[in-house]
JSON list of C-alpha atoms and ligand atoms in Angstrom, two decimals:
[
{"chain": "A", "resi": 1, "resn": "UNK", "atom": "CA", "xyz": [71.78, -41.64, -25.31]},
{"chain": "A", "resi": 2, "resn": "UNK", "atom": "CA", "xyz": [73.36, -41.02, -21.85]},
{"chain": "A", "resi": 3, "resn": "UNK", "atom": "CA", "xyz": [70.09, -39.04, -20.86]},
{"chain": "A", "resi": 4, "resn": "UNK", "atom": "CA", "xyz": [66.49, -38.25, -22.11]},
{"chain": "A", "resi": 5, "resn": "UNK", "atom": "CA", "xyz": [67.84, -34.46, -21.10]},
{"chain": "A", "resi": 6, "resn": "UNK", "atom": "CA", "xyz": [69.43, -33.02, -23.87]},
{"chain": "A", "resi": 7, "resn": "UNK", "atom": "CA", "xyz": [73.12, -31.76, -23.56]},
{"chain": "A", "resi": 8, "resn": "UNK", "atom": "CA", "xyz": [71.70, -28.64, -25.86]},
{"chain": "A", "resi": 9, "resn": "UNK", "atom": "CA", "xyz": [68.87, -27.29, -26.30]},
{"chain": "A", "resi": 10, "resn": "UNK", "atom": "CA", "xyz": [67.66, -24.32, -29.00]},
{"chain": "A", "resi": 11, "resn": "UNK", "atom": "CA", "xyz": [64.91, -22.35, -30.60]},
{"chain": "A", "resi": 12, "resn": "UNK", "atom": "CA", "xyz": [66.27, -20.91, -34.32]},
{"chain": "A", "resi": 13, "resn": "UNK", "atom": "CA", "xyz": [65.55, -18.10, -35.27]},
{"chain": "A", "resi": 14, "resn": "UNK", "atom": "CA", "xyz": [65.21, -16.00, -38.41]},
{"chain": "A", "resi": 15, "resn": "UNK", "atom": "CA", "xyz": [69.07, -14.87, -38.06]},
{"chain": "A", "resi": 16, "resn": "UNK", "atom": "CA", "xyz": [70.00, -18.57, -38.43]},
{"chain": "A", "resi": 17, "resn": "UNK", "atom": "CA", "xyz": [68.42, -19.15, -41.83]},
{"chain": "A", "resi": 18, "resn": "UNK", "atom": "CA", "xyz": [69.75, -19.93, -45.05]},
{"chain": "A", "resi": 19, "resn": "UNK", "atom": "CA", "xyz": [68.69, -18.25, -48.71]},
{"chain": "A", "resi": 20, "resn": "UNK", "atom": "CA", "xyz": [65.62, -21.17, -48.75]},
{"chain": "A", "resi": 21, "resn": "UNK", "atom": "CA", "xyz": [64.39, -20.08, -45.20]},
{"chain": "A", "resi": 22, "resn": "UNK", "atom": "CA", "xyz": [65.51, -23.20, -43.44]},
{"chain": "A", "resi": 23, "resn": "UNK", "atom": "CA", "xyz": [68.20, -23.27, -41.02]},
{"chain": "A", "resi": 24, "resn": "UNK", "atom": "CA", "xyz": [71.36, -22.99, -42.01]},
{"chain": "A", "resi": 25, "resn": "UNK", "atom": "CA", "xyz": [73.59, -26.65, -41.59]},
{"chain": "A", "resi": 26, "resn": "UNK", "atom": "CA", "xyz": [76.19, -24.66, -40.56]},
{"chain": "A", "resi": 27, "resn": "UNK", "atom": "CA", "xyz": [74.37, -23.57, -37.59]},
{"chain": "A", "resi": 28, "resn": "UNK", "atom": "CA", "xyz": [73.45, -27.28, -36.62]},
{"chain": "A", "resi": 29, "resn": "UNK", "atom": "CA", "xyz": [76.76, -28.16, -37.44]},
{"chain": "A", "resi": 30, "resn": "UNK", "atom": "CA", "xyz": [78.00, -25.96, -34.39]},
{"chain": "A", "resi": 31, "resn": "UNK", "atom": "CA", "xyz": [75.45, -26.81, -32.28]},
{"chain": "A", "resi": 32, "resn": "UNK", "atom": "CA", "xyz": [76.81, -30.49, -32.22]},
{"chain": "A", "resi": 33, "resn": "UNK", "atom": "CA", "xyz": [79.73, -29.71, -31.62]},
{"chain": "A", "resi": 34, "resn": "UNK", "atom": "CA", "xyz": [79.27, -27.65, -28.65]},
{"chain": "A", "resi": 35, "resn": "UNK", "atom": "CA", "xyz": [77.12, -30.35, -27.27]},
{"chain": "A", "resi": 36, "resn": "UNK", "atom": "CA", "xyz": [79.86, -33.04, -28.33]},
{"chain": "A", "resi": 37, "resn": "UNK", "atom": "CA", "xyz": [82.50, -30.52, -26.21]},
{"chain": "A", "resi": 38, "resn": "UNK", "atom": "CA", "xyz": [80.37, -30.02, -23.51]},
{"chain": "A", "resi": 39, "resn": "UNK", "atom": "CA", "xyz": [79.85, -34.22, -22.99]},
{"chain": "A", "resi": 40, "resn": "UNK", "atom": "CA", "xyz": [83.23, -34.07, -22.95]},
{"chain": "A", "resi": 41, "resn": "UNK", "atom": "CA", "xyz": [84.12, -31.85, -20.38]},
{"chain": "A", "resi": 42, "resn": "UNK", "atom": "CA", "xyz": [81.58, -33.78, -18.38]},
{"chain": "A", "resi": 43, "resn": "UNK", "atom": "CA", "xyz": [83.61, -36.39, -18.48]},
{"chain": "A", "resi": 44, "resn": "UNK", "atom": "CA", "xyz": [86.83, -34.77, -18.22]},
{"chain": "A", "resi": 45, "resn": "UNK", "atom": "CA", "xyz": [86.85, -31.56, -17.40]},
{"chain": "A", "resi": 46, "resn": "UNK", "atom": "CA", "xyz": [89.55, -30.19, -19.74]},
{"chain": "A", "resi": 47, "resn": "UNK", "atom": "CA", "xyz": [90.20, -27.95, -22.61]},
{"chain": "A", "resi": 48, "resn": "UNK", "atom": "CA", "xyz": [89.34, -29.71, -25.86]},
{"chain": "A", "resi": 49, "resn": "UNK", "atom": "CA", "xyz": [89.13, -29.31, -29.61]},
{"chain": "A", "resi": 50, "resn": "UNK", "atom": "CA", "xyz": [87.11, -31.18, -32.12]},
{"chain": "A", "resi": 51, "resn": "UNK", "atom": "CA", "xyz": [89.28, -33.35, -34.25]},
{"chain": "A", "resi": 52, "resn": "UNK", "atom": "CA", "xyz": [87.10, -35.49, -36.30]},
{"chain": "A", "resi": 53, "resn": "UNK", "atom": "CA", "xyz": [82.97, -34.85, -37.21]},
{"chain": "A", "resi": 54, "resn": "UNK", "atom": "CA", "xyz": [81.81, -38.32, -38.94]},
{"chain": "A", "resi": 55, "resn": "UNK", "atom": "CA", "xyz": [79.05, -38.63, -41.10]},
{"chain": "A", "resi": 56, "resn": "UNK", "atom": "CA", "xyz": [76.75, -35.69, -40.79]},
{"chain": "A", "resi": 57, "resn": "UNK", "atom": "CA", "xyz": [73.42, -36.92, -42.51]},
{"chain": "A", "resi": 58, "resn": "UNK", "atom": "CA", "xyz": [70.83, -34.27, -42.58]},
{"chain": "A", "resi": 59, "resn": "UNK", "atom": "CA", "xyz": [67.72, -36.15, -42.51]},
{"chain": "A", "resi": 60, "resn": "UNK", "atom": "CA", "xyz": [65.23, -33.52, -42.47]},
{"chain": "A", "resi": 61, "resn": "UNK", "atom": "CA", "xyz": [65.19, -29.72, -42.67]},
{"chain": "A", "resi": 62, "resn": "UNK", "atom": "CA", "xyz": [65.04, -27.68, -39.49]},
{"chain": "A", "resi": 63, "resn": "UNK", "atom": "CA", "xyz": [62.64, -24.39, -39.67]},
{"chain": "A", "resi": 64, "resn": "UNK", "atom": "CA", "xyz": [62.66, -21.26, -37.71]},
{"chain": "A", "resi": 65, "resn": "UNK", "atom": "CA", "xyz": [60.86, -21.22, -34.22]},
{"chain": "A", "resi": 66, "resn": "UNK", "atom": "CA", "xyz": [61.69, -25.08, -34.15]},
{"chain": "A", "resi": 67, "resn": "UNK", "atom": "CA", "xyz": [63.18, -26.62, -30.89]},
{"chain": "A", "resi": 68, "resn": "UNK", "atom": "CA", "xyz": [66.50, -28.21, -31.88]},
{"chain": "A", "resi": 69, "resn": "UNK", "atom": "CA", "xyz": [67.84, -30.69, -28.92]},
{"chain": "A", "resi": 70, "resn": "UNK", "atom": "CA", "xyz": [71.36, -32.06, -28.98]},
{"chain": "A", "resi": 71, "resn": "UNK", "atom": "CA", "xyz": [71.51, -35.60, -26.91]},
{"chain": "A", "resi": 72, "resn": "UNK", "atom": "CA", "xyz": [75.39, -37.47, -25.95]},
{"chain": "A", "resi": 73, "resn": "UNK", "atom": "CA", "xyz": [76.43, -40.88, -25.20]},
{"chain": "A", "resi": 74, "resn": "UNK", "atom": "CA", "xyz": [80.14, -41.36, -25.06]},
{"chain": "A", "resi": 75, "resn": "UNK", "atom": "CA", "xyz": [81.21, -44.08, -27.80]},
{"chain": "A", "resi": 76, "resn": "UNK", "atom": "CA", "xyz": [84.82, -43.94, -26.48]},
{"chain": "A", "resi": 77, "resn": "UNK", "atom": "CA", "xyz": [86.86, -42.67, -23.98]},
{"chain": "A", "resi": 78, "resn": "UNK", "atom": "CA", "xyz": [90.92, -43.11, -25.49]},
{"chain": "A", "resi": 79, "resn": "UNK", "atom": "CA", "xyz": [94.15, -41.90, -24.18]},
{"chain": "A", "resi": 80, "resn": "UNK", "atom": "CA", "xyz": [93.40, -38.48, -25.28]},
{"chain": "A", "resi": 81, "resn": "UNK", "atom": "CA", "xyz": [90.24, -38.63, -27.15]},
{"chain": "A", "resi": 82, "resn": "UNK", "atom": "CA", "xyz": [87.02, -38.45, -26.48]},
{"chain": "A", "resi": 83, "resn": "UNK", "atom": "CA", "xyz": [84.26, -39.98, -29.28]},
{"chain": "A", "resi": 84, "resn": "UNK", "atom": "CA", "xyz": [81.08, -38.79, -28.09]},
{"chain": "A", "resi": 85, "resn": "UNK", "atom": "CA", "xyz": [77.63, -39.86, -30.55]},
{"chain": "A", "resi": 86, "resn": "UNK", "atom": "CA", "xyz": [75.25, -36.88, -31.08]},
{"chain": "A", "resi": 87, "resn": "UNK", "atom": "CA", "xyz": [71.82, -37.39, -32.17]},
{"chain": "A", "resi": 88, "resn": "UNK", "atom": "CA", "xyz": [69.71, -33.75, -33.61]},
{"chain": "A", "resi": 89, "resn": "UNK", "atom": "CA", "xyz": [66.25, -33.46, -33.01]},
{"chain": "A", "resi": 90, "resn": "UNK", "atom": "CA", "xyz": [63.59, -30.71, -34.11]},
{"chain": "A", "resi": 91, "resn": "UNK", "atom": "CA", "xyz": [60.33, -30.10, -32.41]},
{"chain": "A", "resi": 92, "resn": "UNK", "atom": "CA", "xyz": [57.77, -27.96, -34.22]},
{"chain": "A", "resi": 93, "resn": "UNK", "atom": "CA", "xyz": [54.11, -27.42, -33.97]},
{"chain": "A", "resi": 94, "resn": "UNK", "atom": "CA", "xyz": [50.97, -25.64, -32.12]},
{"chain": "A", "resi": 95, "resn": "UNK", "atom": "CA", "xyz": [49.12, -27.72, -29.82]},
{"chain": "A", "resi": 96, "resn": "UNK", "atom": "CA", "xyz": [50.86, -31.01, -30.32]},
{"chain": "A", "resi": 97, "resn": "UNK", "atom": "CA", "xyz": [54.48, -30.84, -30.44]},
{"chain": "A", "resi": 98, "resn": "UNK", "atom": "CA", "xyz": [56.19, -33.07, -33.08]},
{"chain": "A", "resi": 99, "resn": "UNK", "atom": "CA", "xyz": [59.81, -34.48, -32.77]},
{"chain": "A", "resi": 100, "resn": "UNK", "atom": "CA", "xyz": [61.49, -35.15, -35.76]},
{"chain": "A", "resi": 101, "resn": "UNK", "atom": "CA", "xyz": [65.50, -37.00, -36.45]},
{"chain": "A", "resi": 102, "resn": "UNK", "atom": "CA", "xyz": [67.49, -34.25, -38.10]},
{"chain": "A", "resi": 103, "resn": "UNK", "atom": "CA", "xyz": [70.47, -36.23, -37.92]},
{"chain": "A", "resi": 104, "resn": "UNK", "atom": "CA", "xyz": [73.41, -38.07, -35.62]},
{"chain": "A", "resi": 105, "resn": "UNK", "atom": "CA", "xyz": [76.80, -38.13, -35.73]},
{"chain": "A", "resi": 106, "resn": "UNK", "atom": "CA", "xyz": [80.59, -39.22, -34.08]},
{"chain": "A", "resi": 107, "resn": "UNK", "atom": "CA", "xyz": [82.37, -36.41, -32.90]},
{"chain": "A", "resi": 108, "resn": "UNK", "atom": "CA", "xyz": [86.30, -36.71, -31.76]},
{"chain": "A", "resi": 109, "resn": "UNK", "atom": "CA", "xyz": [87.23, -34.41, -29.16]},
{"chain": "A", "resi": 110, "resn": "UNK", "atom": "CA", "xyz": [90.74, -34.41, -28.34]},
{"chain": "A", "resi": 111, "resn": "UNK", "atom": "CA", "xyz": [92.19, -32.70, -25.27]},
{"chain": "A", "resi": 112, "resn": "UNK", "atom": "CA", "xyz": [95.14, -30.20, -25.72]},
{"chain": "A", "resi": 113, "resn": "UNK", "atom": "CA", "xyz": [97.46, -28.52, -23.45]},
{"chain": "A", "resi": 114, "resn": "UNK", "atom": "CA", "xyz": [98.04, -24.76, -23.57]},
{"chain": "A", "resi": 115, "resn": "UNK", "atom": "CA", "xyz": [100.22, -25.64, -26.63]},
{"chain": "A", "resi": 116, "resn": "UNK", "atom": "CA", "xyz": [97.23, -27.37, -28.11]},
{"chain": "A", "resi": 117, "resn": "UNK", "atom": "CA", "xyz": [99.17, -30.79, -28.47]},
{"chain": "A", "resi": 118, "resn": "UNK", "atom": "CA", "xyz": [97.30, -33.84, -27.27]},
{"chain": "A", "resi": 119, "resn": "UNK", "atom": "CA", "xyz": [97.24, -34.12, -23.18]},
{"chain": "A", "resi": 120, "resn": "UNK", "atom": "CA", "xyz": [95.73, -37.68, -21.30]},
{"chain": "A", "resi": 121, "resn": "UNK", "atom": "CA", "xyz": [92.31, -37.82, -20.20]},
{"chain": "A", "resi": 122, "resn": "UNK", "atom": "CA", "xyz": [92.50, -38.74, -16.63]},
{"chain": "A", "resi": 123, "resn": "UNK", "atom": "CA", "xyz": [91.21, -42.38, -15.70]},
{"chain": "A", "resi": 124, "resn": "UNK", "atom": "CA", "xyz": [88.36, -42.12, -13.43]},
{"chain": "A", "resi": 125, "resn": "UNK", "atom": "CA", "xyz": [89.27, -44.72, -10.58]},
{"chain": "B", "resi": 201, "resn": "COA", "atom": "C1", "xyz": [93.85, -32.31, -32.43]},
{"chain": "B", "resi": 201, "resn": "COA", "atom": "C2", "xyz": [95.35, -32.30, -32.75]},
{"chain": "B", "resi": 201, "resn": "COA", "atom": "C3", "xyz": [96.09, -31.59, -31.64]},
{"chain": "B", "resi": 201, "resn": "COA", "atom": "C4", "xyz": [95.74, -33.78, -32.77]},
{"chain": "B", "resi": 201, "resn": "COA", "atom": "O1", "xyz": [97.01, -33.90, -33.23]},
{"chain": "B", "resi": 201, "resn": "COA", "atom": "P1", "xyz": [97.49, -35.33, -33.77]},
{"chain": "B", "resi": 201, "resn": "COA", "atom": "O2", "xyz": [98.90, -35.19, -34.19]},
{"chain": "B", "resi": 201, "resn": "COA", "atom": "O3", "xyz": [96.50, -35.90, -34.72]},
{"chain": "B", "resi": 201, "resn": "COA", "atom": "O4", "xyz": [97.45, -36.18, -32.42]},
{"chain": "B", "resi": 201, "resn": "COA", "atom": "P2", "xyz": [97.44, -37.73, -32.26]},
{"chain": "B", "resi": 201, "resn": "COA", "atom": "O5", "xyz": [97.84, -38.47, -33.49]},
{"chain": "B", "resi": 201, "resn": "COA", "atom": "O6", "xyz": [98.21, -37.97, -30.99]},
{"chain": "B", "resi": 201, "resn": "COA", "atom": "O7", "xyz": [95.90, -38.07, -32.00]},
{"chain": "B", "resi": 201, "resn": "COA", "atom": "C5", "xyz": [95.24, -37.54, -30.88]},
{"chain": "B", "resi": 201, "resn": "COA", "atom": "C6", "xyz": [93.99, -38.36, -30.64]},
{"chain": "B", "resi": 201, "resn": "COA", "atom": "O8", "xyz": [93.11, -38.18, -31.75]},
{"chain": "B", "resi": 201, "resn": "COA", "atom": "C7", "xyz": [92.75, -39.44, -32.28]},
{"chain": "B", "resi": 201, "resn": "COA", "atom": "N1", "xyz": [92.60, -39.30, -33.71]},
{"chain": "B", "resi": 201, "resn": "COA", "atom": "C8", "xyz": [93.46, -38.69, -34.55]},
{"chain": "B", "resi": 201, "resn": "COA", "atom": "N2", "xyz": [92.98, -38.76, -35.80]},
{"chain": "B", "resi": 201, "resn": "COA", "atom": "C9", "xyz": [91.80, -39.42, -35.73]},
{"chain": "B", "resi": 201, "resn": "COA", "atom": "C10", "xyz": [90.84, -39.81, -36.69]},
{"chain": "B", "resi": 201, "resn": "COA", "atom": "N3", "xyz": [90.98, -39.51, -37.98]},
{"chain": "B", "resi": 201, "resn": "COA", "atom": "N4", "xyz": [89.77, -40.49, -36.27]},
{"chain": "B", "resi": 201, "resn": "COA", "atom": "C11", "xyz": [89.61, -40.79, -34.96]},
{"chain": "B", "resi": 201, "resn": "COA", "atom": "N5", "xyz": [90.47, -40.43, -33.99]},
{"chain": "B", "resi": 201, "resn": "COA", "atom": "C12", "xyz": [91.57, -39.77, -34.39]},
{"chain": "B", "resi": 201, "resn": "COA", "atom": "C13", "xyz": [93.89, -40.36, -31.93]},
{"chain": "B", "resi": 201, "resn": "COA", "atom": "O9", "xyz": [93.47, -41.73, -31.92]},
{"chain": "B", "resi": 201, "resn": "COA", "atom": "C14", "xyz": [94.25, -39.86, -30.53]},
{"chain": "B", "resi": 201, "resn": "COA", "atom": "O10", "xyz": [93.31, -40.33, -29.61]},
{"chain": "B", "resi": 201, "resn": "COA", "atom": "P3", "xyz": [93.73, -41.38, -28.41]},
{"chain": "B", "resi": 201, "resn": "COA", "atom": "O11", "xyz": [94.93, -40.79, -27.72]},
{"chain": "B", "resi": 201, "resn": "COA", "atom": "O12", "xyz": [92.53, -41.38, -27.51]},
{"chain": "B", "resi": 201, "resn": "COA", "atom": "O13", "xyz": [93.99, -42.67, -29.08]},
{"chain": "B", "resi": 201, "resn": "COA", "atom": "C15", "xyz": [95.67, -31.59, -34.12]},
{"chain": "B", "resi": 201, "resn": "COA", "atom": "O14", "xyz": [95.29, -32.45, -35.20]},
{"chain": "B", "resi": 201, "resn": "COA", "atom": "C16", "xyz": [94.94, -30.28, -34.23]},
{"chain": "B", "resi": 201, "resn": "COA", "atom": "O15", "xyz": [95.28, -29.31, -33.57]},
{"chain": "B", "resi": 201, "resn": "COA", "atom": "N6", "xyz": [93.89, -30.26, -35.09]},
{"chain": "B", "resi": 201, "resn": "COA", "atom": "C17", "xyz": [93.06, -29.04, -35.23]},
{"chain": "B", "resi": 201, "resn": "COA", "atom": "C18", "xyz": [91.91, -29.09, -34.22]},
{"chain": "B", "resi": 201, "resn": "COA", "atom": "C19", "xyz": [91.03, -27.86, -34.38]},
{"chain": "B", "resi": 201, "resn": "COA", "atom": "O16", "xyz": [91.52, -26.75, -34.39]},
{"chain": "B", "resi": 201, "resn": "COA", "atom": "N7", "xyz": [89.72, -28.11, -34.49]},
{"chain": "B", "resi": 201, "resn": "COA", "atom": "C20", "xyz": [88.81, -27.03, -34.76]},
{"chain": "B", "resi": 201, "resn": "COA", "atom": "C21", "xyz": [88.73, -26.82, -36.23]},
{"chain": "B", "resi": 201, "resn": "COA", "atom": "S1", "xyz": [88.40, -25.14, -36.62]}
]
């Protein structure tokens, strides 16, 4: 990861569960890609939309009053695409706090123009 500070960070709550009391994926799900947009306009500071989300694993469950963190690294920067790797943690417990994988993934941000058609990512010089 491009830093041990995470691009996200989030305590769920009981509004984010699902019918078996965990959280909800889809919650996670949009967590990541926030974090994967918000690399990305790090990098570039444009107006982007998420194109491709690869293999979202989910490793563990995440419960309520857990810590989710959201860590980037940039995987590639293309002509107007960003791939930025996002790995999920969870951090529960009283006294001794224990991290957890929930799960990583590739997300492809591409950056539109106001028409939302596919704009270059400036190269830093
Ligand atoms: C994003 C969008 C504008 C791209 O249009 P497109 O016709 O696929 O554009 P391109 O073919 O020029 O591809 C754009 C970039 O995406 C990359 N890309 C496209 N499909 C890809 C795929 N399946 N995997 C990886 N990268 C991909 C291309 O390589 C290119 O990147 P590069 O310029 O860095 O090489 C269009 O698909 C779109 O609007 N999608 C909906 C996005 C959205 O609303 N997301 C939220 C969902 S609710």
């Amino acid at each position: 990861m491009d830093s041990q500070t995470p691009r996200v960070r989030i305590v769920m709550l009981p509004k984010d569960t699902n019918g078996l009391g965990n959280i909800f994926g889809g919650v996670i799900l949009s967590h990541l890609d926030l974090a994967a947009g918000e690399h990305a306009r790090r990098i570039a500071p444009l107006r982007y939309v998420t194109k491709v989300m690869r293999e979202v694993e989910f490793i563990a469950p995440v419960k309520v009053g857990d810590t989710v963190s959201f860590y980037t690294e940039t995987v590639k920067i293309g002509s107007t695409s960003i791939t930025v790797k996002v790995l999920v943690t969870s951090e529960r417990g009283i006294g001794k706090l224990e991290a957890i994988k929930v799960t990583e993934a590739e997300v492809v941000m591409v950056a539109v123009d106001a028409d939302g058609s596919p704009t270059p990512i400036p190269t830093r010089k």
